[in-house]
Tab-separated table of C-alpha atoms in Angstrom:
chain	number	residue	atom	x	y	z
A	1	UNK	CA	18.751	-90.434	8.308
A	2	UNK	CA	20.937	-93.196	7.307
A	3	UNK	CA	24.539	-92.797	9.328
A	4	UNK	CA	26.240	-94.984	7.177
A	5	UNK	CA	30.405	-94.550	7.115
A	6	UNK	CA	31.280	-97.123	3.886
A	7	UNK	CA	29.614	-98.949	0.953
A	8	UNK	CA	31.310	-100.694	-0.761
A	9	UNK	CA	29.743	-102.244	-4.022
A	10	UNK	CA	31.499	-105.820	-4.667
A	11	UNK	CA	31.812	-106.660	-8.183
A	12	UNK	CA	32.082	-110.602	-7.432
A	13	UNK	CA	31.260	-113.008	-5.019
A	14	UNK	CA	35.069	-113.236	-4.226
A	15	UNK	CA	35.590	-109.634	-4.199
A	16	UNK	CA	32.840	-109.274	-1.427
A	17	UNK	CA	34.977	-111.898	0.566
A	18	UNK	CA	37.694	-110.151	0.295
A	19	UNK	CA	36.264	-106.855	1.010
A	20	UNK	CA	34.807	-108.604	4.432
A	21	UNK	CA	37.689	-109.641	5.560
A	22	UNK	CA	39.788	-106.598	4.883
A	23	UNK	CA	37.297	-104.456	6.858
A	24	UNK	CA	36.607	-106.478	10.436
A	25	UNK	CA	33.418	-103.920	10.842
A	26	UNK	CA	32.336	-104.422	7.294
A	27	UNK	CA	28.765	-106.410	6.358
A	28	UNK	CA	26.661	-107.616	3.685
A	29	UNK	CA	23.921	-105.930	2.440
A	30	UNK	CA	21.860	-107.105	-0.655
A	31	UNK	CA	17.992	-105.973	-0.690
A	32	UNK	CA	18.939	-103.885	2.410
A	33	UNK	CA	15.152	-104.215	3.799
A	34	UNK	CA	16.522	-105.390	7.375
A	35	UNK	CA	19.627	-103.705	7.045
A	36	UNK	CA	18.369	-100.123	6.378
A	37	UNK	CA	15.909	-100.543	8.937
A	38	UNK	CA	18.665	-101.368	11.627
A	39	UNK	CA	20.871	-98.646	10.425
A	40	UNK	CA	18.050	-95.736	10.274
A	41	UNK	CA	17.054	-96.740	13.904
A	42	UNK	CA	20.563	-96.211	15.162
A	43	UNK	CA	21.330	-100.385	15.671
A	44	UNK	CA	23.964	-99.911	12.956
A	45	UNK	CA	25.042	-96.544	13.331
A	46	UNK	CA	28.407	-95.892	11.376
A	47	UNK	CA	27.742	-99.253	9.697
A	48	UNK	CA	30.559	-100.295	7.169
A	49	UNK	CA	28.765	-101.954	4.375
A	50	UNK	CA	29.587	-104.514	1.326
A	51	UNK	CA	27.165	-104.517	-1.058
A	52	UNK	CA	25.961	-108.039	-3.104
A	53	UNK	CA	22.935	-106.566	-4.659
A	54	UNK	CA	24.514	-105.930	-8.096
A	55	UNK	CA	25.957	-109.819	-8.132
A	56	UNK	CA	22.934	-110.992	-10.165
A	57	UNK	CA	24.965	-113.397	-11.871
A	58	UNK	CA	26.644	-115.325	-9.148
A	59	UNK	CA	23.611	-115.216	-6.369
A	60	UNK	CA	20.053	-114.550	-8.341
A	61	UNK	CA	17.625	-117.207	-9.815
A	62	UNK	CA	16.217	-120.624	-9.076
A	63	UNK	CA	17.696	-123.661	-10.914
A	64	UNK	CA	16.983	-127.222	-10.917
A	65	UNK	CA	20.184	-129.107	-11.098
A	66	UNK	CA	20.598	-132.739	-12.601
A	67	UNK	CA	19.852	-134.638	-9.415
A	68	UNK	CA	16.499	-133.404	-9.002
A	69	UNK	CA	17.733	-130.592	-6.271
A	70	UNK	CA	16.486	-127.240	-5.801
A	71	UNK	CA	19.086	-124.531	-5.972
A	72	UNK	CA	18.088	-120.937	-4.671
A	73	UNK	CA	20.756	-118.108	-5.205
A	74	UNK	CA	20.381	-115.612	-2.068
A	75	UNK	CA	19.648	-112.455	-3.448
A	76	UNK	CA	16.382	-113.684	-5.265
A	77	UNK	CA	13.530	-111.627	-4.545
A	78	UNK	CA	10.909	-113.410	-2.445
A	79	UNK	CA	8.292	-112.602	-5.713
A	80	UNK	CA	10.754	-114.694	-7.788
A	81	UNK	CA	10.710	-117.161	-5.555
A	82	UNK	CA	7.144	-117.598	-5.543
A	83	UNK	CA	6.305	-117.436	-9.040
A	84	UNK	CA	9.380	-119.470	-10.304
A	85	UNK	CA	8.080	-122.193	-12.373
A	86	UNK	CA	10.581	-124.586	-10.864
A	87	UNK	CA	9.553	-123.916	-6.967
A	88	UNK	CA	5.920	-124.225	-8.176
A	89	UNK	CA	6.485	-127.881	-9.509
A	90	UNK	CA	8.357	-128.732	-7.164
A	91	UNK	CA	8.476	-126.979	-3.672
A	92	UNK	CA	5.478	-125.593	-3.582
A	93	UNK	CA	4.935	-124.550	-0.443
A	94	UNK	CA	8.557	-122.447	-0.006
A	95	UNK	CA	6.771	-120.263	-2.854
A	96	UNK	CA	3.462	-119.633	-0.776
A	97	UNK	CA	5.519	-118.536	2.346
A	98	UNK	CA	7.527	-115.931	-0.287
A	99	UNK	CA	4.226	-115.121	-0.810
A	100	UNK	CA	3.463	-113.523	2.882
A	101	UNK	CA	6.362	-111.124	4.011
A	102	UNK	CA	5.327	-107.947	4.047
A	103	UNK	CA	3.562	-106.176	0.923
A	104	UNK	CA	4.438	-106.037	-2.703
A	105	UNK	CA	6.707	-103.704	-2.916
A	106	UNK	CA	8.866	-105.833	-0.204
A	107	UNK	CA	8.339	-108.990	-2.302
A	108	UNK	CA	10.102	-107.170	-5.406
A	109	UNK	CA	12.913	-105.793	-3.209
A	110	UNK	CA	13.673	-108.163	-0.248
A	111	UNK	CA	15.416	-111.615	-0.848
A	112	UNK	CA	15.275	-114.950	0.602
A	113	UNK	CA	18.739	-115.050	1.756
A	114	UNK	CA	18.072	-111.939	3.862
A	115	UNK	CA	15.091	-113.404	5.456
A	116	UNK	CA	17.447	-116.699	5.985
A	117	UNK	CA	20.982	-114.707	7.005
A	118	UNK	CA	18.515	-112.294	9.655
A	119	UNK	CA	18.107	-114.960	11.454
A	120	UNK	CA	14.502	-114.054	13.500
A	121	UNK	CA	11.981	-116.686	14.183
A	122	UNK	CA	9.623	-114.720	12.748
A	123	UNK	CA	11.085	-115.124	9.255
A	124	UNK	CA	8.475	-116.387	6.477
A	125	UNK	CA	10.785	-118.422	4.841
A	126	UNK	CA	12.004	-119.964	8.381
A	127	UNK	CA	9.793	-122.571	9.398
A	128	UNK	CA	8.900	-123.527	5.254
A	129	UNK	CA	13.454	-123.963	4.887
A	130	UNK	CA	13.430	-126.311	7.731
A	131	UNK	CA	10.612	-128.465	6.757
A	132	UNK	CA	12.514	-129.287	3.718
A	133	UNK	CA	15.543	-129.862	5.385
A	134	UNK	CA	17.158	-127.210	3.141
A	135	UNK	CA	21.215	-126.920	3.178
A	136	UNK	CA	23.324	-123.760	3.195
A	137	UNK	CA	26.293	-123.095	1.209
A	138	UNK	CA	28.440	-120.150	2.922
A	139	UNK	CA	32.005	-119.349	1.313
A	140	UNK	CA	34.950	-116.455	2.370
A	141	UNK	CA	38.072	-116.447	1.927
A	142	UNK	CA	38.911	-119.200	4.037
A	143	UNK	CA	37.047	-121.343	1.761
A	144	UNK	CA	33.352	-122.670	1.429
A	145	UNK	CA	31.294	-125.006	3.873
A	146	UNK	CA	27.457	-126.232	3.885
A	147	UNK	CA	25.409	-125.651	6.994
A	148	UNK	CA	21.935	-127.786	7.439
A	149	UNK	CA	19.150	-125.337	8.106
A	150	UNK	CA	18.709	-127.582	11.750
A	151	UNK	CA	22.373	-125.994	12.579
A	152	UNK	CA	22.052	-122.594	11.282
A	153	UNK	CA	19.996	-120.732	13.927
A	154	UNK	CA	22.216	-119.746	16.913
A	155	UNK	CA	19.386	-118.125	18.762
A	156	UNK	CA	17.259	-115.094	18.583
A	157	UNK	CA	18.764	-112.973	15.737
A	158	UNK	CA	21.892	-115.158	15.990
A	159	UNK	CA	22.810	-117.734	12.886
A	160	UNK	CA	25.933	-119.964	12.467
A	161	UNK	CA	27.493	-118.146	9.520
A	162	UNK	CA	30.317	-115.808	10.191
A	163	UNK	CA	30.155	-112.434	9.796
A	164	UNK	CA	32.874	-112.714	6.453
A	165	UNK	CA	31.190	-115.361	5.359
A	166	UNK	CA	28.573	-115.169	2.320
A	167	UNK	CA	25.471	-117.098	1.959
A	168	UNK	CA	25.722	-118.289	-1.710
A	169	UNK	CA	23.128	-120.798	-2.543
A	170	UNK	CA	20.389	-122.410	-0.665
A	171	UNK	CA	19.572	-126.309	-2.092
A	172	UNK	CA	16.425	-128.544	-1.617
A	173	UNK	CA	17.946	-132.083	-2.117
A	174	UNK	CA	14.999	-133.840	-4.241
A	175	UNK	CA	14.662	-136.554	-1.454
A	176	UNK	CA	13.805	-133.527	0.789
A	177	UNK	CA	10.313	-132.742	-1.052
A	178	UNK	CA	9.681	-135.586	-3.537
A	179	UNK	CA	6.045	-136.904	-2.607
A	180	UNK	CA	5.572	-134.178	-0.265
A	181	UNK	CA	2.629	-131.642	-0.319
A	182	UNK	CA	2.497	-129.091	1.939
A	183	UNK	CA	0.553	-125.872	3.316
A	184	UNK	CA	2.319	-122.964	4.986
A	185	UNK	CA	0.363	-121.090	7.602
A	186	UNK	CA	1.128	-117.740	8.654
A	187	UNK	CA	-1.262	-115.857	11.586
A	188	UNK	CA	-1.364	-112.154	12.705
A	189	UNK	CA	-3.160	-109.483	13.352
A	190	UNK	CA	-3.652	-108.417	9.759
A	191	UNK	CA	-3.387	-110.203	5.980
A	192	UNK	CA	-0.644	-107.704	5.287
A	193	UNK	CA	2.331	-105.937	6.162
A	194	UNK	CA	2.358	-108.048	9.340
A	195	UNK	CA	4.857	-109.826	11.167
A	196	UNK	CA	3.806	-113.524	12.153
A	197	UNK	CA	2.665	-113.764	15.330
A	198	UNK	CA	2.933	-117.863	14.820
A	199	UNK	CA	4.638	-119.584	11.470
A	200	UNK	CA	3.734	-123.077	10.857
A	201	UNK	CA	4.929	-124.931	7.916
A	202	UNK	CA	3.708	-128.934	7.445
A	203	UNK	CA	4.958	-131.285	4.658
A	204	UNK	CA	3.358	-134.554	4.311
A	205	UNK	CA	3.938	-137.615	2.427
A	206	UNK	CA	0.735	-139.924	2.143
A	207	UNK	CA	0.802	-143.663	1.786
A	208	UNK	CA	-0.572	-144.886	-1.644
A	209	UNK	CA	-3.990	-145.438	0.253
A	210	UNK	CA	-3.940	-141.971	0.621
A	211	UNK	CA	-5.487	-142.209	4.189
A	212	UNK	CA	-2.213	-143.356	5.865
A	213	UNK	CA	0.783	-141.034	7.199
A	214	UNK	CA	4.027	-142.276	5.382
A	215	UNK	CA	5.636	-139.441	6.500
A	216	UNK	CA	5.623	-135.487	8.098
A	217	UNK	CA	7.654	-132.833	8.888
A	218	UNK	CA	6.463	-130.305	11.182
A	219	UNK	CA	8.153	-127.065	12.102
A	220	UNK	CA	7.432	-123.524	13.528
A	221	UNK	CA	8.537	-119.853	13.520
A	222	UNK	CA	7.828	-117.714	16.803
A	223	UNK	CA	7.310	-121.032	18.726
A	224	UNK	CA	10.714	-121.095	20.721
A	225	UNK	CA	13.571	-118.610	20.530
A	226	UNK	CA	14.863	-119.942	17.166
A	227	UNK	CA	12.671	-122.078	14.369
A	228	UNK	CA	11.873	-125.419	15.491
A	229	UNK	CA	10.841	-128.626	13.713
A	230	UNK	CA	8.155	-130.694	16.452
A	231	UNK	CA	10.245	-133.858	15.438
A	232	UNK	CA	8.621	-136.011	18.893
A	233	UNK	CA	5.053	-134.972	17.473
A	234	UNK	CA	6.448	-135.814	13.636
A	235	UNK	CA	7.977	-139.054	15.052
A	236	UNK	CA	4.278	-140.147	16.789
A	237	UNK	CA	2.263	-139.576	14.130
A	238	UNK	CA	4.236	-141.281	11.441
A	239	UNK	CA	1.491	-144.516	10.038
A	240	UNK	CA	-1.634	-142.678	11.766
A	241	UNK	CA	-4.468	-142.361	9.756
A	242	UNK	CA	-4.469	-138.723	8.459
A	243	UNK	CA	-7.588	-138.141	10.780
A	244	UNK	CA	-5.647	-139.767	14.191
A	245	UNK	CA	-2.984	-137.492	13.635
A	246	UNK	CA	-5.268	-134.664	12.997
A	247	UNK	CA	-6.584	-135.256	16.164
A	248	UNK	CA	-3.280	-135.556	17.881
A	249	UNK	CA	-1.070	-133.607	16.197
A	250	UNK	CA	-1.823	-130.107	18.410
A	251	UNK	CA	-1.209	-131.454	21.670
A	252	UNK	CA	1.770	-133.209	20.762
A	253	UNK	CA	3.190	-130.105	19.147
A	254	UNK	CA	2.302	-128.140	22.268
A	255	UNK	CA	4.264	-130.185	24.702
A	256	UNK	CA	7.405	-129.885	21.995
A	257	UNK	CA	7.387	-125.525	21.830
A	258	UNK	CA	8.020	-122.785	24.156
A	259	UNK	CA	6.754	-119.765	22.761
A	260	UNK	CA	7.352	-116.519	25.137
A	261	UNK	CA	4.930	-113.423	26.476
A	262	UNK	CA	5.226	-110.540	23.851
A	263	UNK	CA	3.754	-107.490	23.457
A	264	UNK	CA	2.319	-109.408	20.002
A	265	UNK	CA	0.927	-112.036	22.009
A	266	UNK	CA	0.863	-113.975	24.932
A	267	UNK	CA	2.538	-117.261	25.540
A	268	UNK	CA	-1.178	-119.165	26.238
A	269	UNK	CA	-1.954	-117.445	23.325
A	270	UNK	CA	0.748	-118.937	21.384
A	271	UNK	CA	0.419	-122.264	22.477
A	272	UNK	CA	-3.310	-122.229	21.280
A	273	UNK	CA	-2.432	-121.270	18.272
A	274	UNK	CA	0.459	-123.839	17.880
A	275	UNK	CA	-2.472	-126.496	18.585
A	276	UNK	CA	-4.695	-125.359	16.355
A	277	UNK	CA	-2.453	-124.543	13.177
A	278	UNK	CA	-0.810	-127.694	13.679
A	279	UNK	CA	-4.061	-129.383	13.460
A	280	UNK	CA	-5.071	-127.686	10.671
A	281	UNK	CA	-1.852	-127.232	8.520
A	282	UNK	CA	-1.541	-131.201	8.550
A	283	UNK	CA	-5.368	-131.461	6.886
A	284	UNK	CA	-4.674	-129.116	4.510
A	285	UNK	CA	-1.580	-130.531	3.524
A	286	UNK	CA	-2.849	-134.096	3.093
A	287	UNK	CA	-6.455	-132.927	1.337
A	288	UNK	CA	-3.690	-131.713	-1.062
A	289	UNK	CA	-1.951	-135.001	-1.379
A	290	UNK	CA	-5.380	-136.735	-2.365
A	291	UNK	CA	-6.589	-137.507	1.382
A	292	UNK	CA	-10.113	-136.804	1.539
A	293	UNK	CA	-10.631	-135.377	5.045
């Protein structure tokens, strides 16, 4: 049963704002695949609800804009995401980890900006978002701001948007992926329908030798109570060869997280697998780049 007291169906980005901040209980719901969940459980009992999902023109669609940066409306389906011509030429990697949540009937009904505006470390989308540095543009009534993707996570379940305000559009700048390859690398239980028990997501940027580090970015979902880029480990292996930092990378990472004991999986656990996908997420990554490793 779904104890739900309002819905209210917005017919514009400003008429959701509005509706938020008229009703001090009210919140968004767009795919509803986190929401529902919560509410059916008893979380949300009596929930007051505003409604984006019919907003298709405002907040759905990938775009490329005339400086080269990625624009993501929220309410894009994760299977848009990932087959999107523009993500696939140029953010590769953000359309492999749409490629994970869940099953295929989530991927046609849950949206990025859920996954993002949820806030859990476990998110797909989490750990792929921060490696590109991606920015955040929230608006209500009281205006619109931009919130880096390093400032948005508040702590477990907890994100630096307001509860009026609306996550409108999430942007790549092109300096944030250009000459960047990347592998995303997911681990549970299952291939499926499976919550990661560890998130890794590695972006580098090879020297024109193609043997040489010019650059990394490292970060992690389930490895600390919010996502988490390794920027110490990032920071050391910068001008390695890609096989040094291969061999370094894990510990490095290691001493940077603080995964927890969960019923999922234990913290030693964890921290092996932190190690290990670190390890193996930066080889991947460069063998895509042209290192041959």
């Amino acid at each position: 049963m779904y104890d739900i007291e309002s819905l209210y169906e917005a017919t514009s980005v400003e008429d959701a704002c509005r509706a938020l901040a008229e009703d001090p209980e009210s919140l968004v719901i767009a795919g509803g695949t986190d929401v529902l969940v919560k509410v059916r459980s008893g979380k949300l009992a009596g929930a007051h609800l505003v409604s984006i999902h019919g907003l298709s023109d405002e907040l759905d669609g990938v775009t490329l804009a005339d400086d080269g940066t990625v624009e993501i409306g929220p309410i894009t389906w994760f299977h848009h995401v990932t087959t999107s011509p523009i993500i696939q030429k140029t953010v590769p990697t953000l359309g492999d980890a749409c490629d994970t949540p869940g099953g295929p009937q989530l991927r046609v009904s849950g949206t990025i900006g859920g996954n993002i505006c949820n806030a859990a470390t476990s998110a797909d989308t989490a750990s792929t978002l921060l490696a590109y540095g991606a920015l955040l543009d929230v608006v209500s009534v009281r205006g619109k701001r931009t919130i880096p993707i390093e400032e948005w996570y508040a702590g477990p379940g907890k994100c630096t948007k307001e509860r009026d305000e609306i996550l409108v559009k999430i942007r790549i700048p092109q300096s944030h992926y250009e000459g960047f390859t990347g592998y995303y690398f997911k681990y549970g239980k299952r291939r499926a329908l499976e919550i990661a028990t560890m998130g890794c997501c590695c972006l580098v940027k090879l020297a024109e030798d193609h043997t040489t580090i010019d650059d990394i970015r490292l970060a992690f979902g389930v490895a600390a109570p919010t996502p988490i880029r390794t920027r110490a480990a990032e920071d050391a292996v910068r001008g390695l060869s890609v096989a040094e930092a291969a061999e370094k990378i894990g510990a490095l990472a290691q001493a940077e997280t603080h995964p927890r004991d969960s019923w999922r999986a234990s913290k030693d656990f964890r921290l092996q697998l932190i190690g290990e996908m670190s390890r193996r997420s930066l080889i991947y990554a460069a063998r895509k780049g042209g290192a041959d490793i």
